[in-house]
């Protein structure tokens, strides 16, 4: 099997939970995985990620109930992913992964999540690839709210 190591960074957005502000911010991740041999292969990976914005200051943006909106939490996650890759032996490839994870927030909260990732890569110089990935995580119960975290990242991948 082949080893895959990848890092990426870009922009992320959080949806859900009416009483939050500052929903758009940074998104970074690192992924380590194994791929079965061949052009069309199975992937098993572990992903660590962070997404959010570290705060907007002391201003108060009121909710309909009159309280101040909180900043959308910065989330740190660890996710186990399983999926498929196509074209791994060519100069252009794609993969789709799905799996469960844990999301830890900077406000002390945590939640289980279902995460997905779609990614494309173009070989720069073997074994290095430039990648573009779209990731999403559904948190069905974060302090009573359903949240959806989405990110778009560019990165580099090393395949051995």
C-alpha positions as a Markdown table, in Angstrom:
| # | Residue | x | y | z |
|---|---|---|---|---|
| 1 | Unk | 0.0 | 0.0 | 0.0 |
| 2 | Unk | 1.0 | 3.6 | -0.6 |
| 3 | Unk | 1.5 | 6.3 | 2.1 |
| 4 | Unk | -0.2 | 9.6 | 1.6 |
| 5 | Unk | 0.7 | 12.8 | 3.6 |
| 6 | Unk | -1.1 | 16.0 | 2.9 |
| 7 | Unk | -1.4 | 19.5 | 4.3 |
| 8 | Unk | -3.7 | 22.3 | 3.2 |
| 9 | Unk | -5.1 | 25.7 | 4.0 |
| 10 | Unk | -7.9 | 28.0 | 2.9 |
| 11 | Unk | -11.2 | 29.4 | 3.9 |
| 12 | Unk | -14.0 | 27.9 | 6.0 |
| 13 | Unk | -17.5 | 28.8 | 6.9 |
| 14 | Unk | -19.9 | 27.7 | 9.7 |
| 15 | Unk | -23.7 | 27.4 | 9.3 |
| 16 | Unk | -26.4 | 26.8 | 11.8 |
| 17 | Unk | -27.1 | 28.1 | 15.3 |
| 18 | Unk | -28.8 | 31.5 | 15.0 |
| 19 | Unk | -27.0 | 33.2 | 17.8 |
| 20 | Unk | -23.5 | 33.3 | 16.3 |
| 21 | Unk | -21.5 | 35.8 | 14.3 |
| 22 | Unk | -18.1 | 35.7 | 12.6 |
| 23 | Unk | -18.8 | 32.5 | 10.7 |
| 24 | Unk | -16.2 | 32.8 | 8.0 |
| 25 | Unk | -12.5 | 32.3 | 8.8 |
| 26 | Unk | -9.4 | 30.2 | 8.3 |
| 27 | Unk | -9.3 | 26.4 | 7.6 |
| 28 | Unk | -6.2 | 24.2 | 7.9 |
| 29 | Unk | -5.8 | 20.4 | 7.9 |
| 30 | Unk | -3.2 | 17.6 | 7.8 |
| 31 | Unk | -4.1 | 14.1 | 6.5 |
| 32 | Unk | -2.1 | 10.9 | 6.8 |
| 33 | Unk | -3.4 | 7.8 | 5.0 |
| 34 | Unk | -2.8 | 4.5 | 3.2 |
| 35 | Unk | -4.0 | 3.7 | -0.3 |
| 36 | Unk | -4.4 | 0.2 | -1.8 |
| 37 | Unk | -2.3 | -0.4 | -4.9 |
| 38 | Unk | -3.6 | 0.4 | -8.4 |
| 39 | Unk | -5.2 | 3.2 | -10.3 |
| 40 | Unk | -8.6 | 2.9 | -8.6 |
| 41 | Unk | -7.9 | 2.3 | -4.9 |
| 42 | Unk | -9.4 | 2.3 | -1.4 |
| 43 | Unk | -8.1 | 5.0 | 1.0 |
| 44 | Unk | -8.0 | 4.9 | 4.7 |
| 45 | Unk | -6.9 | 8.1 | 6.4 |
| 46 | Unk | -6.7 | 10.1 | 9.6 |
| 47 | Unk | -7.3 | 13.9 | 9.4 |
| 48 | Unk | -6.6 | 16.6 | 11.9 |
| 49 | Unk | -8.1 | 20.0 | 11.1 |
| 50 | Unk | -8.9 | 23.4 | 12.6 |
| 51 | Unk | -11.5 | 25.9 | 11.3 |
| 52 | Unk | -12.8 | 29.3 | 12.5 |
| 53 | Unk | -12.0 | 32.8 | 13.4 |
| 54 | Unk | -10.4 | 33.7 | 16.7 |
| 55 | Unk | -12.8 | 36.5 | 17.6 |
| 56 | Unk | -14.1 | 39.9 | 16.6 |
| 57 | Unk | -13.6 | 42.0 | 19.7 |
| 58 | Unk | -15.9 | 43.4 | 22.3 |
| 59 | Unk | -18.7 | 44.8 | 20.1 |
| 60 | Unk | -22.2 | 43.6 | 20.7 |
| 61 | Unk | -24.3 | 42.4 | 17.8 |
| 62 | Unk | -27.8 | 41.8 | 19.4 |
| 63 | Unk | -29.9 | 38.7 | 18.9 |
| 64 | Unk | -33.7 | 38.9 | 18.5 |
| 65 | Unk | -33.9 | 38.2 | 22.2 |
| 66 | Unk | -31.6 | 41.1 | 23.0 |
| 67 | Unk | -28.5 | 39.2 | 24.1 |
| 68 | Unk | -25.2 | 39.6 | 22.4 |
| 69 | Unk | -24.3 | 37.1 | 19.6 |
| 70 | Unk | -21.3 | 35.0 | 20.4 |
| 71 | Unk | -18.5 | 34.4 | 17.9 |
| 72 | Unk | -18.8 | 31.2 | 16.0 |
| 73 | Unk | -16.5 | 28.7 | 17.8 |
| 74 | Unk | -13.1 | 27.7 | 16.4 |
| 75 | Unk | -13.3 | 23.9 | 15.9 |
| 76 | Unk | -10.5 | 21.4 | 16.1 |
| 77 | Unk | -11.2 | 18.0 | 14.8 |
| 78 | Unk | -9.8 | 14.5 | 14.4 |
| 79 | Unk | -11.6 | 12.3 | 11.8 |
| 80 | Unk | -11.2 | 8.8 | 10.5 |
| 81 | Unk | -11.9 | 8.7 | 6.8 |
| 82 | Unk | -12.5 | 5.9 | 4.3 |
| 83 | Unk | -13.0 | 6.3 | 0.6 |
| 84 | Unk | -12.0 | 5.8 | -3.0 |
| 85 | Unk | -9.3 | 7.3 | -5.2 |
| 86 | Unk | -9.2 | 7.4 | -9.0 |
| 87 | Unk | -6.2 | 8.0 | -11.3 |
| 88 | Unk | -3.6 | 7.7 | -8.6 |
| 89 | Unk | -1.0 | 6.5 | -11.1 |
| 90 | Unk | -1.6 | 9.4 | -13.6 |
| 91 | Unk | -0.8 | 13.1 | -13.4 |
| 92 | Unk | -4.4 | 14.0 | -12.4 |
| 93 | Unk | -6.3 | 12.3 | -9.7 |
| 94 | Unk | -9.4 | 12.6 | -7.5 |
| 95 | Unk | -10.7 | 11.1 | -4.3 |
| 96 | Unk | -13.8 | 11.0 | -2.1 |
| 97 | Unk | -13.7 | 10.2 | 1.6 |
| 98 | Unk | -16.3 | 10.0 | 4.4 |
| 99 | Unk | -16.1 | 9.2 | 8.1 |
| 100 | Unk | -16.8 | 9.9 | 11.7 |
| 101 | Unk | -14.9 | 12.4 | 13.9 |
| 102 | Unk | -14.8 | 14.4 | 17.0 |
| 103 | Unk | -15.0 | 18.2 | 17.0 |
| 104 | Unk | -13.6 | 20.2 | 19.9 |
| 105 | Unk | -14.4 | 23.9 | 20.2 |
| 106 | Unk | -12.4 | 26.8 | 21.7 |
| 107 | Unk | -15.4 | 27.6 | 23.9 |
| 108 | Unk | -15.1 | 24.2 | 25.7 |
| 109 | Unk | -17.8 | 22.4 | 23.7 |
| 110 | Unk | -17.5 | 19.2 | 21.8 |
| 111 | Unk | -19.6 | 17.1 | 19.4 |
| 112 | Unk | -19.5 | 14.0 | 17.2 |
| 113 | Unk | -19.5 | 14.7 | 13.5 |
| 114 | Unk | -19.9 | 13.1 | 10.1 |
| 115 | Unk | -17.3 | 14.4 | 7.7 |
| 116 | Unk | -16.8 | 14.2 | 4.0 |
| 117 | Unk | -14.0 | 15.3 | 1.7 |
| 118 | Unk | -13.7 | 15.6 | -2.1 |
| 119 | Unk | -10.3 | 16.3 | -3.5 |
| 120 | Unk | -8.5 | 16.7 | -6.8 |
| 121 | Unk | -4.7 | 16.6 | -7.4 |
| 122 | Unk | -2.3 | 17.5 | -10.1 |
| 123 | Unk | 1.3 | 16.1 | -10.0 |
| 124 | Unk | 3.9 | 18.8 | -9.9 |
| 125 | Unk | 7.0 | 16.6 | -9.6 |
| 126 | Unk | 6.7 | 13.0 | -8.6 |
| 127 | Unk | 5.8 | 12.3 | -5.7 |
| 128 | Unk | 4.5 | 15.9 | -5.0 |
| 129 | Unk | 1.0 | 17.0 | -6.0 |
| 130 | Unk | -0.9 | 20.3 | -5.7 |
| 131 | Unk | -4.4 | 19.7 | -4.3 |
| 132 | Unk | -7.8 | 21.4 | -4.1 |
| 133 | Unk | -10.2 | 20.0 | -1.5 |
| 134 | Unk | -13.7 | 20.7 | -0.4 |
| 135 | Unk | -14.5 | 19.4 | 3.1 |
| 136 | Unk | -17.7 | 19.4 | 5.2 |
| 137 | Unk | -18.6 | 18.3 | 8.7 |
| 138 | Unk | -22.1 | 17.9 | 10.0 |
| 139 | Unk | -22.4 | 18.3 | 13.8 |
| 140 | Unk | -26.0 | 17.1 | 14.5 |
| 141 | Unk | -26.0 | 18.3 | 18.2 |
| 142 | Unk | -23.6 | 21.0 | 19.2 |
| 143 | Unk | -25.1 | 22.5 | 22.4 |
| 144 | Unk | -28.6 | 21.8 | 21.0 |
| 145 | Unk | -27.8 | 23.3 | 17.5 |
| 146 | Unk | -27.2 | 21.5 | 14.2 |
| 147 | Unk | -24.0 | 23.0 | 12.7 |
| 148 | Unk | -22.4 | 22.5 | 9.3 |
| 149 | Unk | -18.7 | 23.4 | 8.8 |
| 150 | Unk | -17.5 | 23.7 | 5.2 |
| 151 | Unk | -14.1 | 24.6 | 3.8 |
| 152 | Unk | -12.2 | 25.0 | 0.6 |
| 153 | Unk | -8.5 | 24.4 | 0.8 |
| 154 | Unk | -5.4 | 24.3 | -1.5 |
| 155 | Unk | -2.5 | 22.2 | -0.4 |
| 156 | Unk | 0.4 | 19.9 | -1.2 |
| 157 | Unk | 0.4 | 16.1 | -1.1 |
| 158 | Unk | 3.2 | 13.6 | -0.9 |
| 159 | Unk | 2.6 | 10.0 | -2.1 |
| 160 | Unk | 5.1 | 7.2 | -1.5 |
